[in-house]
CSV table of C-alpha atoms in Angstrom, one decimal:
chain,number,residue,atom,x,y,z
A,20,UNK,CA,61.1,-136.1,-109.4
A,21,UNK,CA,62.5,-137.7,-112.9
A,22,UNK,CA,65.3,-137.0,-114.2
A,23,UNK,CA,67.8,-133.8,-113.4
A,24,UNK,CA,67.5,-130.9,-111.5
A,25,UNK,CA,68.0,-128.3,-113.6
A,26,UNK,CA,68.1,-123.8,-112.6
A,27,UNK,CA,67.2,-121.3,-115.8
A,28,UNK,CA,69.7,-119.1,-114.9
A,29,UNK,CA,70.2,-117.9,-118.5
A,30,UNK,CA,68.7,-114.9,-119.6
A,31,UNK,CA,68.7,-115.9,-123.2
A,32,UNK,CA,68.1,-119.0,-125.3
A,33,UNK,CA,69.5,-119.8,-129.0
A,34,UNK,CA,66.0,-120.4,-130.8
A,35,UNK,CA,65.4,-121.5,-134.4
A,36,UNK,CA,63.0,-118.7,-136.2
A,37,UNK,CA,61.4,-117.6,-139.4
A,38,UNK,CA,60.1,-114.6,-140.5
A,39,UNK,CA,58.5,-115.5,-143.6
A,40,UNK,CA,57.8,-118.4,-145.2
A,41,UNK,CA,60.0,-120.4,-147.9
A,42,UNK,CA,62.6,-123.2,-147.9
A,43,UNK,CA,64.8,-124.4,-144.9
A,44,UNK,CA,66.9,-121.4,-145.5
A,45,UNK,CA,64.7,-119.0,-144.2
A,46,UNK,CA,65.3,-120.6,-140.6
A,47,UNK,CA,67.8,-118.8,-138.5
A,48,UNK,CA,69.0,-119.3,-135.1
A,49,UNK,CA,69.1,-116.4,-133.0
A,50,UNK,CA,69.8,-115.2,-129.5
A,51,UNK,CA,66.3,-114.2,-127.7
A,52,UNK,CA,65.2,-114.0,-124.3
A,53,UNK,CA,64.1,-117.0,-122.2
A,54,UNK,CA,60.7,-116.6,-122.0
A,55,UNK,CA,58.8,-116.6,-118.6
A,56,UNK,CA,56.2,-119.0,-117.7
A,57,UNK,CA,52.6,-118.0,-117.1
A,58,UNK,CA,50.0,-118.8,-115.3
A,59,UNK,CA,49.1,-122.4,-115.8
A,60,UNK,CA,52.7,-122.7,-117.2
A,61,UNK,CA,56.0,-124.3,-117.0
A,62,UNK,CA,59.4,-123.0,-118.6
A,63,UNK,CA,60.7,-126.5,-119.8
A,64,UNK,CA,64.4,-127.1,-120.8
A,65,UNK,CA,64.1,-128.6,-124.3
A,66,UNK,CA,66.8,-131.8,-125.0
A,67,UNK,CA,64.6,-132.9,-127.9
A,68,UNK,CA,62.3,-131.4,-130.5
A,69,UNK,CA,60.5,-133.3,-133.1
A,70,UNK,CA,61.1,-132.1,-136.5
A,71,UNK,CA,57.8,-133.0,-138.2
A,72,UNK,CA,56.3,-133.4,-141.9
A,73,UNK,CA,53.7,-130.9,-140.9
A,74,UNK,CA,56.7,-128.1,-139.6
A,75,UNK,CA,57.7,-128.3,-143.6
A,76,UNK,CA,54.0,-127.3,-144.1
A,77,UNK,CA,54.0,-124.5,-142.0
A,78,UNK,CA,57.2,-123.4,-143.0
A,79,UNK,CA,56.4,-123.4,-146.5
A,80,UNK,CA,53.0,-122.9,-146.3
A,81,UNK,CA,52.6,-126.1,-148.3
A,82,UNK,CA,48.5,-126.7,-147.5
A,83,UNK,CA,48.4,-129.1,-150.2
A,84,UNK,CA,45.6,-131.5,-149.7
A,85,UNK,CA,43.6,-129.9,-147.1
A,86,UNK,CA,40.1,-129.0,-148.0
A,87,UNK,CA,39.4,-125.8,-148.8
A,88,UNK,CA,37.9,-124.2,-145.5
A,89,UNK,CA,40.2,-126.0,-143.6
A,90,UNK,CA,42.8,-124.5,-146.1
A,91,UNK,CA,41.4,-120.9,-145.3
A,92,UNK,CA,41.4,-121.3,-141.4
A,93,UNK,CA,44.9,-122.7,-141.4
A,94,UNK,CA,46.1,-119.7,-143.3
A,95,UNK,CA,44.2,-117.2,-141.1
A,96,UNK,CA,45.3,-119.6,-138.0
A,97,UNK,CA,49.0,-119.6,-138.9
A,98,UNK,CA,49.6,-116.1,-140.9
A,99,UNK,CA,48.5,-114.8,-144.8
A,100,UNK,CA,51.6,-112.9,-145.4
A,101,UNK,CA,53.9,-114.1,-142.4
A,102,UNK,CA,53.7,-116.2,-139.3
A,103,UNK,CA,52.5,-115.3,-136.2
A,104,UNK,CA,54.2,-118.0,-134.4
A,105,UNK,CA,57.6,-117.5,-135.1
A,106,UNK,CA,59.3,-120.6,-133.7
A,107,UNK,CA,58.4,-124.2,-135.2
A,108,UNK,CA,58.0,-127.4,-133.0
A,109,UNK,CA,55.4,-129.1,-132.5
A,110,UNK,CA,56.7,-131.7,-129.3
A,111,UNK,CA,59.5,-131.5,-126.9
A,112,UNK,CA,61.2,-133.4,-124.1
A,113,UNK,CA,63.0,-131.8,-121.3
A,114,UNK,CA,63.1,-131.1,-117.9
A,115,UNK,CA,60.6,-128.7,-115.7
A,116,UNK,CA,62.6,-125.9,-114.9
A,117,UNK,CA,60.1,-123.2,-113.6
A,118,UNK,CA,56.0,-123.2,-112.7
A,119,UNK,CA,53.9,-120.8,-113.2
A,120,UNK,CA,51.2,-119.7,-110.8
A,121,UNK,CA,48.4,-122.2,-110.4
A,122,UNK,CA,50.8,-125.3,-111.7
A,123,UNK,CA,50.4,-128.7,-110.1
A,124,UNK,CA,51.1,-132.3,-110.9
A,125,UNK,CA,54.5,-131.1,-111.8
A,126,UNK,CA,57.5,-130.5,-110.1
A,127,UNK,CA,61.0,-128.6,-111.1
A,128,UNK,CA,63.0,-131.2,-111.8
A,129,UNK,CA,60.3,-133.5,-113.5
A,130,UNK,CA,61.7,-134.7,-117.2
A,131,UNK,CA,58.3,-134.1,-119.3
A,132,UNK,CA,57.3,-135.1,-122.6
A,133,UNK,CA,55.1,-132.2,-124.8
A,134,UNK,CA,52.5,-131.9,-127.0
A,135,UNK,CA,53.3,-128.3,-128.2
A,136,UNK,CA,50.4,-128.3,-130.9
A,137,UNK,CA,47.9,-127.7,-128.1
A,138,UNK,CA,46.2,-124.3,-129.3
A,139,UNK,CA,49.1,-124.3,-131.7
A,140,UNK,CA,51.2,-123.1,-129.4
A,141,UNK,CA,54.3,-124.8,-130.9
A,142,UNK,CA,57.9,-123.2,-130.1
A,143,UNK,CA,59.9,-126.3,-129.5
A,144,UNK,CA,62.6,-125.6,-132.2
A,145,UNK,CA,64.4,-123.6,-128.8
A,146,UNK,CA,66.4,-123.9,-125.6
A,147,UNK,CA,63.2,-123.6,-123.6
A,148,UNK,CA,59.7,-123.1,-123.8
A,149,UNK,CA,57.0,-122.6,-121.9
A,150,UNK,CA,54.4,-125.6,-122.1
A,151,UNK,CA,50.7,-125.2,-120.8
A,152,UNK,CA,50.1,-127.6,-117.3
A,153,UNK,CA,46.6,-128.8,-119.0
A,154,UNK,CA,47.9,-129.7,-122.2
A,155,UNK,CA,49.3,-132.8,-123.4
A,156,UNK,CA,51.9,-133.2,-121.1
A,157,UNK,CA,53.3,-136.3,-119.2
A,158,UNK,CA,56.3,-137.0,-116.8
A,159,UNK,CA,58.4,-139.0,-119.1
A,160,UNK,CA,58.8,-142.6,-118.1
A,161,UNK,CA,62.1,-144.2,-116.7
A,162,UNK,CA,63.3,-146.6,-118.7
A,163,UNK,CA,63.0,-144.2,-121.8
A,164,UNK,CA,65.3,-141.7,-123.0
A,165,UNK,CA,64.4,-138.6,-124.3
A,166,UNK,CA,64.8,-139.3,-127.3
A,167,UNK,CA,62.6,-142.3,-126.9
A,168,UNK,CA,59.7,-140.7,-125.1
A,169,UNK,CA,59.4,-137.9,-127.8
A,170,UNK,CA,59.8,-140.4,-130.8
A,171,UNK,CA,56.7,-142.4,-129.1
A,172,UNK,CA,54.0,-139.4,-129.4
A,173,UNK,CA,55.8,-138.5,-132.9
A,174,UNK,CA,53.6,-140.9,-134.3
A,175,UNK,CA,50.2,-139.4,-132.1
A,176,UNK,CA,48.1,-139.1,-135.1
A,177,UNK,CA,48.2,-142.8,-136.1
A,178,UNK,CA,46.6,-143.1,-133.1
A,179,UNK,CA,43.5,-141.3,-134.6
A,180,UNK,CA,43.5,-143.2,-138.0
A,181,UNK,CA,43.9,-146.5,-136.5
A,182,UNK,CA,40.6,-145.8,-133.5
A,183,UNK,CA,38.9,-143.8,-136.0
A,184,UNK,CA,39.3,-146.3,-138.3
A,185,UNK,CA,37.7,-149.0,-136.0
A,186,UNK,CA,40.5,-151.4,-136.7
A,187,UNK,CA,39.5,-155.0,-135.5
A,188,UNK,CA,41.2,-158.4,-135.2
A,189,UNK,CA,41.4,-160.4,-138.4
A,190,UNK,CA,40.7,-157.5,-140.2
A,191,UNK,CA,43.0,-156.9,-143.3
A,192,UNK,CA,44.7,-153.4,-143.2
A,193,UNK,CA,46.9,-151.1,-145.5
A,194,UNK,CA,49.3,-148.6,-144.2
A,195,UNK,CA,49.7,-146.3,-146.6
A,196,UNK,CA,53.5,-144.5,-145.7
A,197,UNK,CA,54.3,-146.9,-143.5
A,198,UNK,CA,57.8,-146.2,-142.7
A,199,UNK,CA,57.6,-142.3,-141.4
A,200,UNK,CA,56.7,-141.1,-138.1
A,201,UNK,CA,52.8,-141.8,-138.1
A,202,UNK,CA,52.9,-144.8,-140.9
A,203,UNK,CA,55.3,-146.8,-138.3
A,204,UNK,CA,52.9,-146.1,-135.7
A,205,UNK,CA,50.1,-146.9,-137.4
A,206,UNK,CA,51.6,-149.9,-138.4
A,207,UNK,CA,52.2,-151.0,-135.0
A,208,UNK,CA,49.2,-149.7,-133.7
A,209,UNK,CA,47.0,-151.9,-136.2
A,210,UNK,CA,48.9,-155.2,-135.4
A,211,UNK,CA,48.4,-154.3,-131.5
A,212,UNK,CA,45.0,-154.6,-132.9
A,213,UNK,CA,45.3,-157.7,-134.4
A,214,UNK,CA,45.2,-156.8,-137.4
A,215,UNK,CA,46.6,-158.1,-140.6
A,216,UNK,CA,48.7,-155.4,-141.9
A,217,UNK,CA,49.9,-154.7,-145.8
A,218,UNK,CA,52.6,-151.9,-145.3
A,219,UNK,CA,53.3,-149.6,-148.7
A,220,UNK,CA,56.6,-147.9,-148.8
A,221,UNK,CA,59.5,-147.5,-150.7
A,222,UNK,CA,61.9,-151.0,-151.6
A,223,UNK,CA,64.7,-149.8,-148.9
A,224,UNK,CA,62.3,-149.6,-146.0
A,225,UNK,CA,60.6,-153.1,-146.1
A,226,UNK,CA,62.7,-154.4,-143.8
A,227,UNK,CA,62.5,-152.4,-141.2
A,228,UNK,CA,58.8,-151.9,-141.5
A,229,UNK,CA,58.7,-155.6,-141.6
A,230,UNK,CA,60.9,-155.9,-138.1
A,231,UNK,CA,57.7,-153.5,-136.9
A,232,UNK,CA,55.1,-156.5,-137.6
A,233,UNK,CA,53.8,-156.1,-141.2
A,234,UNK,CA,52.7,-158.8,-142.6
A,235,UNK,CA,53.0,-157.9,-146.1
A,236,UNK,CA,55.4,-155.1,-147.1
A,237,UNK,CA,54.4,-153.4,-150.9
A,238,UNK,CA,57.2,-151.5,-153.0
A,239,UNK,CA,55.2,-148.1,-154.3
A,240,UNK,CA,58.1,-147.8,-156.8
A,241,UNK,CA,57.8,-150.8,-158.6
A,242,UNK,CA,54.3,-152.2,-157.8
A,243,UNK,CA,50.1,-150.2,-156.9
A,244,UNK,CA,49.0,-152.0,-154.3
A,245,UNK,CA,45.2,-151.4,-155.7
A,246,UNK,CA,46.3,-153.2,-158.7
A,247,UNK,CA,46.5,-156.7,-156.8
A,248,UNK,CA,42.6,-157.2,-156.9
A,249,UNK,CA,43.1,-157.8,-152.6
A,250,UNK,CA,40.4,-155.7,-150.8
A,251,UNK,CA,41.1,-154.1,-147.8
A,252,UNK,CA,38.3,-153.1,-144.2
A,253,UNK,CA,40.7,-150.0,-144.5
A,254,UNK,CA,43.0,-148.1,-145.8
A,255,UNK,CA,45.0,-145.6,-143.6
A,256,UNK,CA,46.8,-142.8,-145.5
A,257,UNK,CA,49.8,-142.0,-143.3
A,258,UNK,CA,51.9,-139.4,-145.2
A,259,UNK,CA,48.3,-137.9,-147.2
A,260,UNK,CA,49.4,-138.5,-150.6
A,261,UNK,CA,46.7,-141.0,-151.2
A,262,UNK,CA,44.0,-140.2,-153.8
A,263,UNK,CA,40.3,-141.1,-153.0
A,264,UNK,CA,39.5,-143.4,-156.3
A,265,UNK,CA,42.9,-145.1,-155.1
A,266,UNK,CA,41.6,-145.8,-151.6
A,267,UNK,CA,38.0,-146.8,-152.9
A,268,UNK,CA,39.0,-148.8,-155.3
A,269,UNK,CA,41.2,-151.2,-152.6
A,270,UNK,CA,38.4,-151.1,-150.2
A,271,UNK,CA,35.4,-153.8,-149.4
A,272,UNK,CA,32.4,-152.9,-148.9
A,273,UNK,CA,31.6,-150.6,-146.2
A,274,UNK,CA,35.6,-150.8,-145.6
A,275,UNK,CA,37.0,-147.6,-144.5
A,276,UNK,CA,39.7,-145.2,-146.1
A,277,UNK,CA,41.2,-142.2,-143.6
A,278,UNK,CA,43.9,-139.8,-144.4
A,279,UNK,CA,45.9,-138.2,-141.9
A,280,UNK,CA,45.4,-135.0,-143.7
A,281,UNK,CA,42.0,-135.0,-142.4
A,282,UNK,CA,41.5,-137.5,-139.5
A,283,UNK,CA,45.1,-137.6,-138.3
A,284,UNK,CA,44.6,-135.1,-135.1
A,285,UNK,CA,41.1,-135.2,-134.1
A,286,UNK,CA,42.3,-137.2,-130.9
A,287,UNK,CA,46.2,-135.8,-129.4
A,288,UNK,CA,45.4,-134.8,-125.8
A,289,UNK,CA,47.0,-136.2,-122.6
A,290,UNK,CA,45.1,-139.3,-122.7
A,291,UNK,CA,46.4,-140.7,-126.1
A,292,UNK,CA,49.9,-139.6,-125.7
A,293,UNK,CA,49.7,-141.4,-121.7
A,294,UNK,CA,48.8,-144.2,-123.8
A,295,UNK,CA,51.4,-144.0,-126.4
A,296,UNK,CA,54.3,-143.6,-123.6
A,297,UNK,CA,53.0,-146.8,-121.9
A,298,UNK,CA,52.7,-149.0,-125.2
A,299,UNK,CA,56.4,-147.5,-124.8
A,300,UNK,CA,57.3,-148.2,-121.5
A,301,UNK,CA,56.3,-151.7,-121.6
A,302,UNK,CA,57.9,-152.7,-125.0
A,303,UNK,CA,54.6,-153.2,-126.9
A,304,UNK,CA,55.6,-150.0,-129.3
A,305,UNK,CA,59.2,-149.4,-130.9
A,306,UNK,CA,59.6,-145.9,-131.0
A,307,UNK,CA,61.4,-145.0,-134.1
A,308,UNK,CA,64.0,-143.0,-134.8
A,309,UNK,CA,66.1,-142.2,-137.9
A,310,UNK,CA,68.3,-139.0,-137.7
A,311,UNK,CA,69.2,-136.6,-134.7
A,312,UNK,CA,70.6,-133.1,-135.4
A,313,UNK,CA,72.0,-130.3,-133.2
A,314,UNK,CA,69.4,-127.4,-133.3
A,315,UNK,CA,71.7,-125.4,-135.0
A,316,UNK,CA,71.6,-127.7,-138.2
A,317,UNK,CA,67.5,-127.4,-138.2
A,318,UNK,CA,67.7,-125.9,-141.8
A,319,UNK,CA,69.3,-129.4,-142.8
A,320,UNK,CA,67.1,-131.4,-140.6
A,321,UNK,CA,64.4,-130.0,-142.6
A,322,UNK,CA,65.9,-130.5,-145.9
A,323,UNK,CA,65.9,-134.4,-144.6
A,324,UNK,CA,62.5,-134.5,-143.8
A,325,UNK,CA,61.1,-132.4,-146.7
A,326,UNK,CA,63.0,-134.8,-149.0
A,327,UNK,CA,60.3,-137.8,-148.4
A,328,UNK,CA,63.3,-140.4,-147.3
A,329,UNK,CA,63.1,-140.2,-143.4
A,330,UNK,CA,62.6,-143.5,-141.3
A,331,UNK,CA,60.5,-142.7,-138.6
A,332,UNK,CA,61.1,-139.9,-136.7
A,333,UNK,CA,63.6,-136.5,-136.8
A,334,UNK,CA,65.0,-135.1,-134.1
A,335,UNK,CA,66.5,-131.8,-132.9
A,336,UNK,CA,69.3,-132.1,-130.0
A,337,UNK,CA,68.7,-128.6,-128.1
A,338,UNK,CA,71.5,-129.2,-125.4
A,339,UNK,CA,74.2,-126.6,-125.3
């Protein structure tokens, strides 16, 4: 058992839903039922909820940047007219408060980290949710809060850039984004690497992405890193506002350019968030974290996030 035994004795939750899609008004928290677990399921009691870039998307059906039949599939995956999934959140932490028939390796009582994009399931933005026992789920570790734990896997797709990307010692690297959730992951990721590492992001952040290990920290507002004449092995789009000439024209030969847009999520299972937790756990990853909100405020938490100026990662507070 880890962390707090905990009873669902509440027939409803508060949850945070929209209808249709738009700005951060169109959330609204409402009274629902809790919902019951499944087989293969647990009912978790949420304390955090990640408030990601790509909930903005979905919100506002902002598919910018995605290829086109990727474009079409997300549409037909998430809604035309309005969404299927009503609730947003795509990661949780909270405690196990129910099973499911057929659930093992988990206990009530267990405090568990969630990857809540597995078969875009989503639904963290809530006082519970039901997770799936074979997704990306892991007992949270100790000597992290939850806060913590579910600001280490906030950052899961730099994960994919960075092993995707090959990244190798000595090799010189740009983080394009560097100071939101993925870009400080990647950032950390790619020195874990032993990689050299040129960080782009705005003048304010430098020195915090700096205090992460970049070597070399690039001001976007005042200065285009592909206008230094350096060459890069790769180029890792974190925040998928890089252009492809842009990337090319930074890169050596056979160097490698990735955007998270397209790469960022082909690897998020168990395994990579296990090993995200544990860079964690032993102190070999600094997991991130700039604002916390009470779920109520999630319209303004998404305000924050959809304004481009977050630090690493935002979180939702889902205790009552």
């Amino acid at each position: 058992m880890n962390g707090h035994q905990t009873s669902a004795t509440e027939d409803t939750m508060k949850a945070v839903m929209y209808e249709r899609y738009g700005g951060p008004d169109v959330l609204e928290v409402r009274d629902i039922p809790v919902p019951q677990p499944g087989p293969g399921e647990m009912l978790v009691r949420v304390r955090s909820s990640m408030v990601a870039y790509g909930d903005y998307r979905m919100r506002s059906l902002n598919l910018e940047g995605i290829p086109a039949v990727e474009r079409f599939l997300a549409r037909l995956a998430l809604g035309f007219r309005h969404p299927k999934r009503r609730i947003l959140g795509m990661g949780i932490a909270g405690d196990v408060v129910r099973r499911g028939a057929g659930v093992t390796g988990f206990i009530e009582g267990d405090s568990v980290v969630a990857g809540l994009w597995h078969r875009m399931r989503f639904g963290g933005y809530a006082e519970y949710v039901c997770a799936a026992a074979d997704g990306p789920v892991e007992v949270k570790p100790l000597n992290l809060g939850y806060d913590e734990s579910l600001a280490a896997i906030g950052g899961i797709a730099a994960l994919s850039l960075v092993r995707r990307a090959a990244v190798r010692a000595g090799e010189h690297v740009v983080v394009y984004g560097a100071s939101g959730a993925v870009g400080t992951t990647a950032v950390q990721l790619a020195k874990h690497a032993g990689a050299v590492v040129t960080a782009v992001c705005s003048g304010p952040n430098g020195a915090m992405v700096r205090a992460l290990g970049a070597d070399r920290v690039v001001d976007y507002t005042k200065e285009d890193f592909t206008d230094s004449g350096e060459r890069y092995d790769a180029v890792l789009d974190a925040v998928g506002k890089l252009t492809a000439a842009k990337s090319t024209r930074a890169l050596k030969p056979n160097g490698r350019s990735l955007s998270v847009l397209t790469n960022g999520h082909a690897s998020s299972g168990r395994p990579e968030m296990s090993y995200l937790l544990s860079l964690a756990q032993h102190g070999a990853l600094t997991p991130v974290i700039d604002r916390t909100y009470p779920l109520e405020r999630a319209a303004e938490a998404h305000r924050y996030v959809e304004s481009g100026r977050k630090r690493g990662n935002v979180l939702l507070h889902c205790d009552r």
